[in-house]
CSV table of C-alpha atoms in Angstrom, one decimal:
chain,number,residue,atom,x,y,z
A,1364,MET,CA,-105.4,-66.5,14.2
A,1365,ASN,CA,-102.2,-65.1,12.9
A,1366,ASP,CA,-100.7,-62.7,15.5
A,1367,ASP,CA,-103.9,-60.8,16.1
A,1368,PHE,CA,-102.7,-59.8,19.6
A,1369,SER,CA,-101.3,-56.6,18.2
A,1370,ASP,CA,-104.9,-55.4,17.9
A,1371,ALA,CA,-106.1,-57.1,21.1
A,1372,ALA,CA,-103.4,-55.3,23.1
A,1373,THR,CA,-103.9,-51.9,21.7
A,1374,THR,CA,-107.7,-52.1,22.2
A,1375,ALA,CA,-107.8,-54.0,25.5
A,1376,ARG,CA,-96.1,-96.2,15.3
A,1377,ASP,CA,-99.9,-95.7,15.9
A,1378,THR,CA,-101.6,-92.3,15.8
A,1379,GLY,CA,-101.6,-91.9,11.5
A,1380,ASN,CA,-103.7,-93.6,6.4
A,1381,ALA,CA,-104.9,-91.9,3.0
A,1382,ALA,CA,-107.2,-93.6,0.5
A,1383,ASP,CA,-110.4,-92.7,-1.2
A,1384,ALA,CA,-112.7,-90.4,0.8
A,1385,GLY,CA,-116.5,-90.2,0.8
A,1386,HIS,CA,-118.5,-87.3,-0.6
A,1387,ALA,CA,-120.7,-84.9,1.3
A,1388,VAL,CA,-122.7,-81.9,0.3
A,1389,GLU,CA,-123.1,-79.0,2.7
A,1390,ALA,CA,-126.2,-79.6,5.0
A,1391,SER,CA,-128.5,-76.7,5.1
A,1392,PRO,CA,-131.5,-76.5,7.4
A,1393,ALA,CA,-133.4,-74.6,4.8
A,1394,ASP,CA,-132.9,-77.1,2.0
A,1395,ASN,CA,-132.9,-80.8,2.7
A,1396,SER,CA,-132.1,-81.5,-0.9
A,1397,THR,CA,-128.5,-80.6,-0.2
A,1398,LEU,CA,-128.1,-83.3,2.4
A,1399,PRO,CA,-125.7,-86.3,1.6
A,1400,SER,CA,-127.7,-88.7,-0.5
A,1401,HIS,CA,-126.3,-92.1,0.6
A,1402,THR,CA,-126.6,-92.6,4.3
A,1403,SER,CA,-127.0,-96.4,4.6
A,1404,SER,CA,-124.5,-98.4,6.6
A,1405,VAL,CA,-121.4,-98.7,4.5
A,1406,SER,CA,-117.7,-98.7,5.0
A,1407,SER,CA,-116.7,-95.7,7.0
A,1408,LYS,CA,-114.3,-94.5,4.2
A,1409,ASP,CA,-117.4,-94.3,1.9
A,1410,ASN,CA,-119.8,-92.7,4.3
A,1411,PRO,CA,-119.9,-88.9,3.7
A,1412,TRP,CA,-121.4,-88.0,7.0
A,1413,TYR,CA,-118.3,-88.6,9.0
A,1414,TYR,CA,-116.3,-86.1,6.9
A,1415,GLU,CA,-119.2,-83.7,7.1
A,1416,TYR,CA,-119.0,-83.9,10.9
A,1417,LEU,CA,-115.3,-83.2,10.9
A,1418,ASP,CA,-115.6,-80.1,8.7
A,1419,GLN,CA,-118.4,-78.8,11.0
A,1420,ILE,CA,-116.5,-79.5,14.2
A,1421,ALA,CA,-113.4,-77.7,12.8
A,1422,ASN,CA,-115.6,-74.6,12.1
A,1423,LEU,CA,-117.2,-74.2,15.4
A,1424,GLU,CA,-116.7,-70.5,15.9
A,1425,LEU,CA,-115.8,-69.4,19.4
A,1426,LYS,CA,-114.9,-65.7,19.2
A,1427,ASN,CA,-115.6,-62.7,21.4
A,1428,LYS,CA,-114.5,-59.9,19.1
A,1429,PRO,CA,-117.5,-58.6,17.2
A,1430,ALA,CA,-115.3,-57.8,14.1
A,1431,GLN,CA,-114.4,-61.5,13.8
A,1432,GLN,CA,-117.7,-63.1,14.6
A,1433,GLY,CA,-119.4,-64.7,11.6
A,1434,GLY,CA,-116.3,-64.7,9.4
A,1435,THR,CA,-115.7,-68.4,10.0
A,1436,ALA,CA,-118.9,-69.6,8.4
A,1437,LEU,CA,-118.3,-67.2,5.4
A,1438,ARG,CA,-114.9,-68.4,4.7
A,1439,TYR,CA,-115.8,-72.0,5.0
A,1440,ARG,CA,-119.0,-71.6,2.8
A,1441,GLN,CA,-117.1,-69.9,0.0
A,1442,ALA,CA,-114.2,-72.4,0.0
A,1443,ARG,CA,-116.6,-75.3,0.0
A,1444,ALA,CA,-118.6,-73.9,-2.9
A,1445,ALA,CA,-115.4,-73.2,-4.9
A,1446,GLN,CA,-114.0,-76.7,-4.4
A,1447,GLY,CA,-116.9,-78.8,-5.6
A,1448,GLY,CA,-119.4,-78.6,-2.7
A,1449,ASP,CA,-118.2,-81.7,-0.8
A,1450,ALA,CA,-116.8,-81.9,2.8
A,1451,ILE,CA,-113.3,-80.4,2.4
A,1452,CYS,CA,-111.4,-82.8,4.7
A,1453,ALA,CA,-112.7,-85.6,2.5
A,1454,GLY,CA,-111.2,-84.0,-0.6
A,1455,ILE,CA,-107.9,-83.5,1.2
A,1456,ALA,CA,-107.7,-87.1,2.4
A,1457,GLN,CA,-108.6,-88.2,-1.2
A,1458,ALA,CA,-105.8,-86.0,-2.6
A,1459,LEU,CA,-103.4,-87.9,-0.4
A,1460,GLN,CA,-104.2,-91.3,-1.8
A,1461,SER,CA,-101.0,-91.4,-3.7
A,1462,VAL,CA,-98.8,-90.9,-0.7
A,1463,GLN,CA,-97.0,-94.1,0.0
A,1464,ALA,CA,-94.9,-95.3,2.9
A,1465,GLY,CA,-91.4,-94.0,2.6
A,1466,GLY,CA,-92.6,-90.8,1.0
A,1467,THR,CA,-92.0,-87.3,2.3
A,1468,VAL,CA,-94.6,-84.6,3.1
A,1469,ILE,CA,-93.6,-81.0,3.7
A,1470,LEU,CA,-95.4,-79.2,6.6
A,1471,VAL,CA,-95.0,-75.4,6.8
A,1472,THR,CA,-96.2,-73.3,9.8
A,1473,GLY,CA,-95.2,-70.4,11.9
A,1474,THR,CA,-96.4,-66.8,12.4
A,1475,GLY,CA,-95.9,-63.9,14.7
A,1476,ASN,CA,-94.7,-60.3,14.7
A,1477,PRO,CA,-91.5,-58.7,16.1
A,1478,GLU,CA,-93.2,-56.7,18.9
A,1479,TRP,CA,-95.9,-58.9,20.3
A,1480,LEU,CA,-95.2,-62.4,19.2
A,1481,PRO,CA,-91.4,-62.6,18.4
A,1482,GLN,CA,-91.3,-66.4,19.0
A,1483,GLY,CA,-94.6,-67.3,17.4
A,1484,GLU,CA,-97.9,-68.4,18.7
A,1485,THR,CA,-99.8,-71.5,19.9
A,1486,ASP,CA,-101.9,-71.9,16.7
A,1487,GLY,CA,-100.2,-73.9,13.9
A,1488,PRO,CA,-97.5,-76.0,15.8
A,1489,SER,CA,-100.0,-78.4,17.3
A,1490,GLY,CA,-101.7,-78.9,14.1
A,1491,VAL,CA,-98.4,-79.8,12.4
A,1492,ALA,CA,-97.5,-82.0,15.4
A,1493,VAL,CA,-100.8,-84.1,15.0
A,1494,LEU,CA,-100.3,-84.4,11.2
A,1495,ALA,CA,-96.7,-85.4,11.6
A,1496,ARG,CA,-97.7,-88.1,14.1
A,1497,VAL,CA,-100.3,-89.5,11.8
A,1498,PHE,CA,-98.0,-89.5,8.8
A,1499,GLY,CA,-95.4,-91.1,10.8
A,1500,ALA,CA,-97.8,-93.9,11.8
A,1501,LEU,CA,-98.4,-94.4,8.0
A,1502,GLY,CA,-94.6,-94.7,7.4
A,1503,VAL,CA,-94.5,-91.2,5.8
A,1504,ARG,CA,-91.7,-88.8,6.7
A,1505,SER,CA,-92.4,-85.2,7.6
A,1506,CYS,CA,-90.1,-82.3,6.6
A,1507,ILE,CA,-91.2,-79.3,8.8
A,1508,LEU,CA,-90.4,-75.7,7.7
A,1509,SER,CA,-90.6,-72.4,9.6
A,1510,GLU,CA,-88.6,-69.3,10.2
A,1511,ALA,CA,-85.6,-69.8,12.6
A,1512,ARG,CA,-87.2,-67.6,15.2
A,1513,PHE,CA,-90.3,-69.9,15.3
A,1514,LEU,CA,-88.5,-73.3,15.1
A,1515,PRO,CA,-87.9,-73.9,18.8
A,1516,GLY,CA,-91.6,-73.6,19.6
A,1517,VAL,CA,-92.5,-75.7,16.5
A,1518,ALA,CA,-89.9,-78.4,17.4
A,1519,ALA,CA,-91.1,-78.5,21.0
A,1520,SER,CA,-94.7,-79.1,19.9
A,1521,VAL,CA,-93.8,-81.8,17.4
A,1522,ARG,CA,-91.7,-83.6,20.0
A,1523,ALA,CA,-94.4,-83.3,22.6
A,1524,GLY,CA,-96.9,-84.8,20.1
A,1525,GLY,CA,-94.7,-87.9,20.0
A,1526,THR,CA,-92.8,-87.5,16.7
A,1527,PRO,CA,-89.0,-87.9,16.9
A,1528,LEU,CA,-86.9,-85.1,15.4
A,1529,LEU,CA,-83.7,-86.4,13.7
A,1530,ASP,CA,-80.8,-85.1,11.8
A,1531,GLU,CA,-81.1,-85.5,8.1
A,1532,ALA,CA,-79.0,-88.6,7.7
A,1533,ALA,CA,-80.9,-90.5,10.4
A,1534,TRP,CA,-84.3,-89.1,9.1
A,1535,ARG,CA,-83.6,-90.6,5.7
A,1536,ARG,CA,-83.2,-94.0,7.2
A,1537,ARG,CA,-86.4,-93.9,9.3
A,1538,ASP,CA,-89.9,-93.5,7.8
A,1539,ASN,CA,-91.8,-92.3,11.0
A,1540,ALA,CA,-89.8,-89.3,12.0
A,1541,ALA,CA,-89.5,-85.6,11.2
A,1542,LEU,CA,-86.8,-83.3,9.9
A,1543,ILE,CA,-87.1,-79.7,10.8
A,1544,LEU,CA,-85.4,-77.0,8.8
A,1545,PRO,CA,-85.3,-73.1,8.9
A,1546,PHE,CA,-87.0,-71.4,6.0
A,1547,PRO,CA,-85.0,-68.2,5.4
A,1548,THR,CA,-86.7,-64.8,5.6
A,1549,GLY,CA,-87.1,-62.3,2.7
A,1550,ALA,CA,-88.0,-62.8,-0.9
A,1551,ALA,CA,-84.4,-63.1,-2.3
A,1552,ALA,CA,-83.5,-66.1,-0.1
A,1553,ALA,CA,-86.7,-68.1,-0.8
A,1554,VAL,CA,-86.1,-69.3,-4.4
A,1555,PRO,CA,-82.5,-70.8,-3.9
A,1556,PHE,CA,-83.7,-72.5,-0.7
A,1557,ILE,CA,-86.7,-74.0,-2.4
A,1558,GLU,CA,-84.7,-75.2,-5.4
A,1559,ASP,CA,-82.2,-76.9,-3.0
A,1560,LEU,CA,-85.1,-78.4,-1.0
A,1561,MET,CA,-86.9,-79.8,-4.0
A,1562,GLY,CA,-83.7,-81.7,-5.1
A,1563,ARG,CA,-82.9,-82.8,-1.6
A,1564,LEU,CA,-86.0,-84.4,-0.2
A,1565,PRO,CA,-86.5,-88.1,-0.9
A,1566,ASP,CA,-89.8,-89.2,-2.6
A,1567,LEU,CA,-91.6,-85.9,-2.1
A,1568,ALA,CA,-95.3,-86.4,-2.2
A,1569,ALA,CA,-97.3,-83.3,-1.0
A,1570,GLY,CA,-97.0,-79.9,0.7
A,1571,PHE,CA,-99.1,-78.6,3.6
A,1572,PHE,CA,-99.4,-75.0,4.8
A,1573,ILE,CA,-100.9,-74.7,8.3
A,1574,GLU,CA,-101.5,-71.2,9.6
A,1575,LYS,CA,-98.8,-69.7,7.4
A,1576,PRO,CA,-99.1,-66.1,6.2
A,1577,GLY,CA,-99.0,-65.4,2.5
A,1578,PRO,CA,-99.0,-62.1,0.6
A,1579,ASN,CA,-102.0,-60.4,-1.0
A,1580,ALA,CA,-102.2,-59.7,-4.8
A,1581,LEU,CA,-99.8,-56.7,-4.4
A,1582,GLY,CA,-97.2,-58.9,-2.6
A,1583,VAL,CA,-97.9,-57.4,0.9
A,1584,PHE,CA,-98.2,-59.7,4.0
A,1585,HIS,CA,-100.8,-58.9,6.6
A,1586,ASN,CA,-102.0,-60.2,10.0
A,1587,SER,CA,-105.6,-61.1,10.4
A,1588,SER,CA,-106.6,-57.6,11.4
A,1589,GLY,CA,-105.3,-56.2,8.1
A,1590,LYS,CA,-102.1,-54.7,9.4
A,1591,PRO,CA,-99.0,-55.1,7.3
A,1592,LYS,CA,-96.0,-57.3,8.0
A,1593,ASP,CA,-92.4,-56.5,7.1
A,1594,SER,CA,-91.7,-58.5,4.0
A,1595,ASP,CA,-88.1,-59.0,5.0
A,1596,TRP,CA,-89.2,-60.4,8.5
A,1597,VAL,CA,-91.2,-63.3,7.1
A,1598,ALA,CA,-90.5,-66.4,5.1
A,1599,HIS,CA,-91.9,-66.2,1.5
A,1600,ALA,CA,-93.1,-69.8,1.8
A,1601,HIS,CA,-95.9,-69.1,-0.7
A,1602,LEU,CA,-93.2,-69.6,-3.4
A,1603,LEU,CA,-93.0,-73.2,-2.5
A,1604,VAL,CA,-96.5,-73.7,-3.9
A,1605,PRO,CA,-95.7,-73.3,-7.6
A,1606,ALA,CA,-92.5,-75.4,-7.2
A,1607,LEU,CA,-94.7,-78.3,-5.8
A,1608,ARG,CA,-97.4,-77.8,-8.4
A,1609,ALA,CA,-94.9,-77.8,-11.2
A,1610,ARG,CA,-94.0,-81.4,-10.1
A,1611,GLY,CA,-97.6,-82.4,-10.0
A,1612,LEU,CA,-97.7,-82.7,-6.2
A,1613,PRO,CA,-100.8,-81.8,-4.2
A,1614,THR,CA,-100.7,-78.4,-2.3
A,1615,LEU,CA,-103.0,-78.3,0.7
A,1616,ALA,CA,-103.7,-75.5,3.2
A,1617,VAL,CA,-105.5,-74.6,6.4
A,1618,GLY,CA,-106.1,-71.1,7.7
A,1619,ASP,CA,-108.5,-69.2,9.9
A,1620,GLY,CA,-108.2,-65.5,9.0
A,1621,GLY,CA,-107.9,-65.2,5.2
A,1622,ASN,CA,-104.4,-63.9,5.3
A,1623,GLU,CA,-102.8,-67.4,5.3
A,1624,ILE,CA,-101.4,-69.2,2.3
A,1625,GLY,CA,-104.2,-70.9,0.4
A,1626,PHE,CA,-106.9,-68.3,0.5
A,1627,GLY,CA,-106.0,-67.3,-3.0
A,1628,ARG,CA,-108.4,-70.1,-3.8
A,1629,VAL,CA,-111.3,-67.9,-2.8
A,1630,ARG,CA,-109.9,-64.4,-2.8
A,1631,THR,CA,-112.2,-63.1,-5.4
A,1632,GLN,CA,-115.3,-64.3,-3.6
A,1633,LEU,CA,-114.2,-63.1,-0.1
A,1634,ALA,CA,-112.8,-59.7,-1.2
A,1635,VAL,CA,-116.3,-58.2,-1.3
A,1636,GLN,CA,-117.7,-60.0,1.7
A,1637,LEU,CA,-115.0,-60.4,4.4
A,1638,PRO,CA,-114.2,-57.3,6.5
A,1639,GLY,CA,-110.7,-56.2,5.4
A,1640,GLY,CA,-110.8,-58.6,2.5
A,1641,GLY,CA,-110.8,-55.9,-0.2
A,1642,GLN,CA,-109.4,-53.0,1.7
A,1643,CYS,CA,-106.9,-53.5,4.5
A,1644,ALA,CA,-105.6,-51.3,7.4
A,1645,CYS,CA,-102.3,-50.3,5.7
A,1646,PRO,CA,-101.2,-48.0,2.8
A,1647,CYS,CA,-101.4,-50.8,0.2
A,1648,GLN,CA,-105.1,-50.9,0.3
A,1649,GLY,CA,-105.0,-54.3,-1.4
A,1650,GLY,CA,-106.8,-56.2,1.3
A,1651,LEU,CA,-105.5,-58.8,3.8
A,1652,LEU,CA,-106.5,-61.8,1.7
A,1653,ASP,CA,-103.6,-64.1,0.6
A,1654,ALA,CA,-103.4,-64.5,-3.2
A,1655,THR,CA,-101.7,-67.9,-3.3
A,1656,GLU,CA,-103.7,-70.6,-5.1
A,1657,VAL,CA,-103.4,-74.1,-3.7
A,1658,ASP,CA,-105.2,-77.3,-4.8
A,1659,LEU,CA,-107.3,-77.5,-1.7
A,1660,LEU,CA,-108.0,-75.2,1.2
A,1661,LEU,CA,-109.7,-76.0,4.5
A,1662,PRO,CA,-110.7,-72.8,6.3
A,1663,ALA,CA,-111.3,-73.5,10.1
A,1664,ALA,CA,-112.3,-71.6,13.1
A,1665,VAL,CA,-108.8,-72.3,14.5
A,1666,SER,CA,-106.1,-73.6,12.2
A,1667,ASN,CA,-105.1,-76.4,14.7
A,1668,TRP,CA,-108.6,-77.7,14.4
A,1669,GLY,CA,-108.5,-77.8,10.7
A,1670,ALA,CA,-105.3,-79.9,10.9
A,1671,TYR,CA,-106.9,-82.2,13.4
A,1672,ALA,CA,-109.9,-82.7,11.1
A,1673,ILE,CA,-107.6,-83.7,8.2
A,1674,ALA,CA,-105.8,-86.1,10.5
A,1675,ALA,CA,-109.1,-87.7,11.5
A,1676,ALA,CA,-110.2,-87.8,7.8
A,1677,LEU,CA,-107.0,-89.8,7.1
A,1678,ALA,CA,-107.9,-92.2,9.9
A,1679,LEU,CA,-111.3,-92.7,8.3
A,1680,THR,CA,-109.9,-93.3,4.8
A,1681,HIS,CA,-107.5,-95.8,6.1
A,1682,GLU,CA,-110.0,-97.4,8.4
A,1683,ARG,CA,-107.7,-97.0,11.3
A,1684,PRO,CA,-109.7,-95.2,14.0
A,1685,ASN,CA,-106.9,-95.4,16.5
A,1686,LEU,CA,-104.5,-93.4,14.3
A,1687,MET,CA,-105.0,-90.1,16.1
A,1688,PRO,CA,-102.7,-89.2,19.2
A,1689,ASP,CA,-104.3,-89.3,22.6
A,1690,TRP,CA,-105.5,-86.0,24.1
A,1691,PRO,CA,-102.6,-85.7,26.7
A,1692,GLU,CA,-100.1,-85.7,23.8
A,1693,VAL,CA,-102.1,-83.1,21.9
A,1694,ALA,CA,-102.5,-81.0,25.0
A,1695,ALA,CA,-98.7,-81.2,25.4
A,1696,SER,CA,-98.2,-80.1,21.8
A,1697,ILE,CA,-100.3,-77.0,22.5
A,1698,SER,CA,-98.4,-76.0,25.7
A,1699,ALA,CA,-94.9,-76.9,24.6
A,1700,PRO,CA,-94.2,-73.8,22.5
A,1701,LEU,CA,-94.9,-71.6,25.6
A,1702,ALA,CA,-91.6,-72.7,27.1
A,1703,GLU,CA,-89.9,-71.4,23.9
A,1704,GLY,CA,-91.4,-67.9,24.1
A,1705,ALA,CA,-94.6,-68.4,22.1
A,1706,PHE,CA,-97.9,-66.9,23.2
A,1707,ASP,CA,-101.6,-67.2,22.4
A,1708,GLY,CA,-102.0,-65.1,19.2
A,1709,TYR,CA,-105.4,-63.8,20.1
A,1710,SER,CA,-104.9,-62.7,23.7
A,1711,GLY,CA,-101.1,-62.4,23.8
A,1712,LEU,CA,-100.9,-64.3,27.0
A,1713,ALA,CA,-98.5,-67.0,27.9
A,1714,LEU,CA,-101.2,-69.6,28.4
A,1715,ASP,CA,-101.9,-73.0,26.8
A,1716,THR,CA,-104.9,-71.5,25.0
A,1717,VAL,CA,-105.3,-71.1,21.2
A,1718,ASP,CA,-106.7,-68.0,19.5
A,1719,GLY,CA,-108.5,-67.2,22.8
A,1720,THR,CA,-110.1,-70.6,23.1
A,1721,SER,CA,-109.5,-72.3,26.4
A,1722,ARG,CA,-107.8,-75.6,27.1
A,1723,ALA,CA,-111.3,-77.1,27.8
A,1724,ALA,CA,-112.6,-75.9,24.4
A,1725,ASN,CA,-109.7,-77.4,22.5
A,1726,HIS,CA,-110.1,-80.7,24.5
A,1727,ALA,CA,-113.8,-80.7,23.6
A,1728,VAL,CA,-113.1,-80.1,19.9
A,1729,TYR,CA,-110.5,-82.9,19.7
A,1730,HIS,CA,-112.8,-85.2,21.7
A,1731,LEU,CA,-115.6,-84.6,19.3
A,1732,MET,CA,-113.4,-85.6,16.4
A,1733,GLN,CA,-112.4,-88.7,18.2
A,1734,GLU,CA,-116.1,-89.3,18.7
A,1735,VAL,CA,-116.6,-89.3,15.0
A,1736,LEU,CA,-114.0,-92.0,14.6
A,1737,ARG,CA,-115.8,-94.0,17.3
A,1738,LEU,CA,-119.1,-93.7,15.4
A,1739,ALA,CA,-117.4,-94.9,12.2
A,1740,ARG,CA,-115.8,-97.8,14.0
A,1741,GLU,CA,-119.1,-99.0,15.5
A,1742,GLN,CA,-121.4,-98.4,12.5
């Protein structure tokens, strides 16, 4: 939810595979012709319904702010239409088919603001922790990036999720671990950091952006309420996208507010429909929508949930239903950043909630995704 508390306060080796994914078309109760066409019993990786379920679960909107209600469905609907009409998590899993054991995937997260969330929030780190765990089970290394101020919470989450964090020399010799590096703040520092990183990481295969703010078309960063962020306080991680694409590597993103990296994929469509999309609450008047175009974007009700859905999609495509971490490890990955000063970005409270959704709600969502894997296993 990208440090939305600033407004709330002022107004009140086995949990991880990637092969070919099935295809689904958005189900519409008003038009049965849009339902997936092949529903007979087939291999789970070829059955579109399971990916459909995962997309739907990740977009269960549980909001109590009227200004934010309804936006989840709008963001998802536009992104799906712009990306071919199939279940998005299936497309992302398919895009990762080329990632081989021994490769490296970049995972970028971290958001906050200096006054209310100086050490970050609970949305983002857990999603990265689950993806890192799944990639590790596939023998794929994770390189995790965030601003130095957010790294303690992100690192705590990844460790709680079961993935070892190693120094670079040891990480290069082990294919199921993570390396965590600080992404410098400010535009001037970004390019040299990225150039060094591109030449430094072994067998680079893909880049993920999970709940990571990006600038609008005017270069201004915003929170999900349309308030501006200090450009020198944040990492300009969006500049990593063209560097990855220039090397022919897939760029993948998850966000829940429109201000995160990846929403450039649907910025034109959302600018006229999403509150704050075309005109924000700051002098730039350029809207809160990020302008960074990635290969595939999965909008979700909560960014962690989108990352969980992608992890489950990878389990489907690899036909390894036990790839996902157990819930106690995921729960620990949500609560671990609190000890490092992170808060819930929606309420601003030091509770193991995410964007105002309770521990029980997060458990239910994760359990439903595991249920999808159970159904696929038993078909």
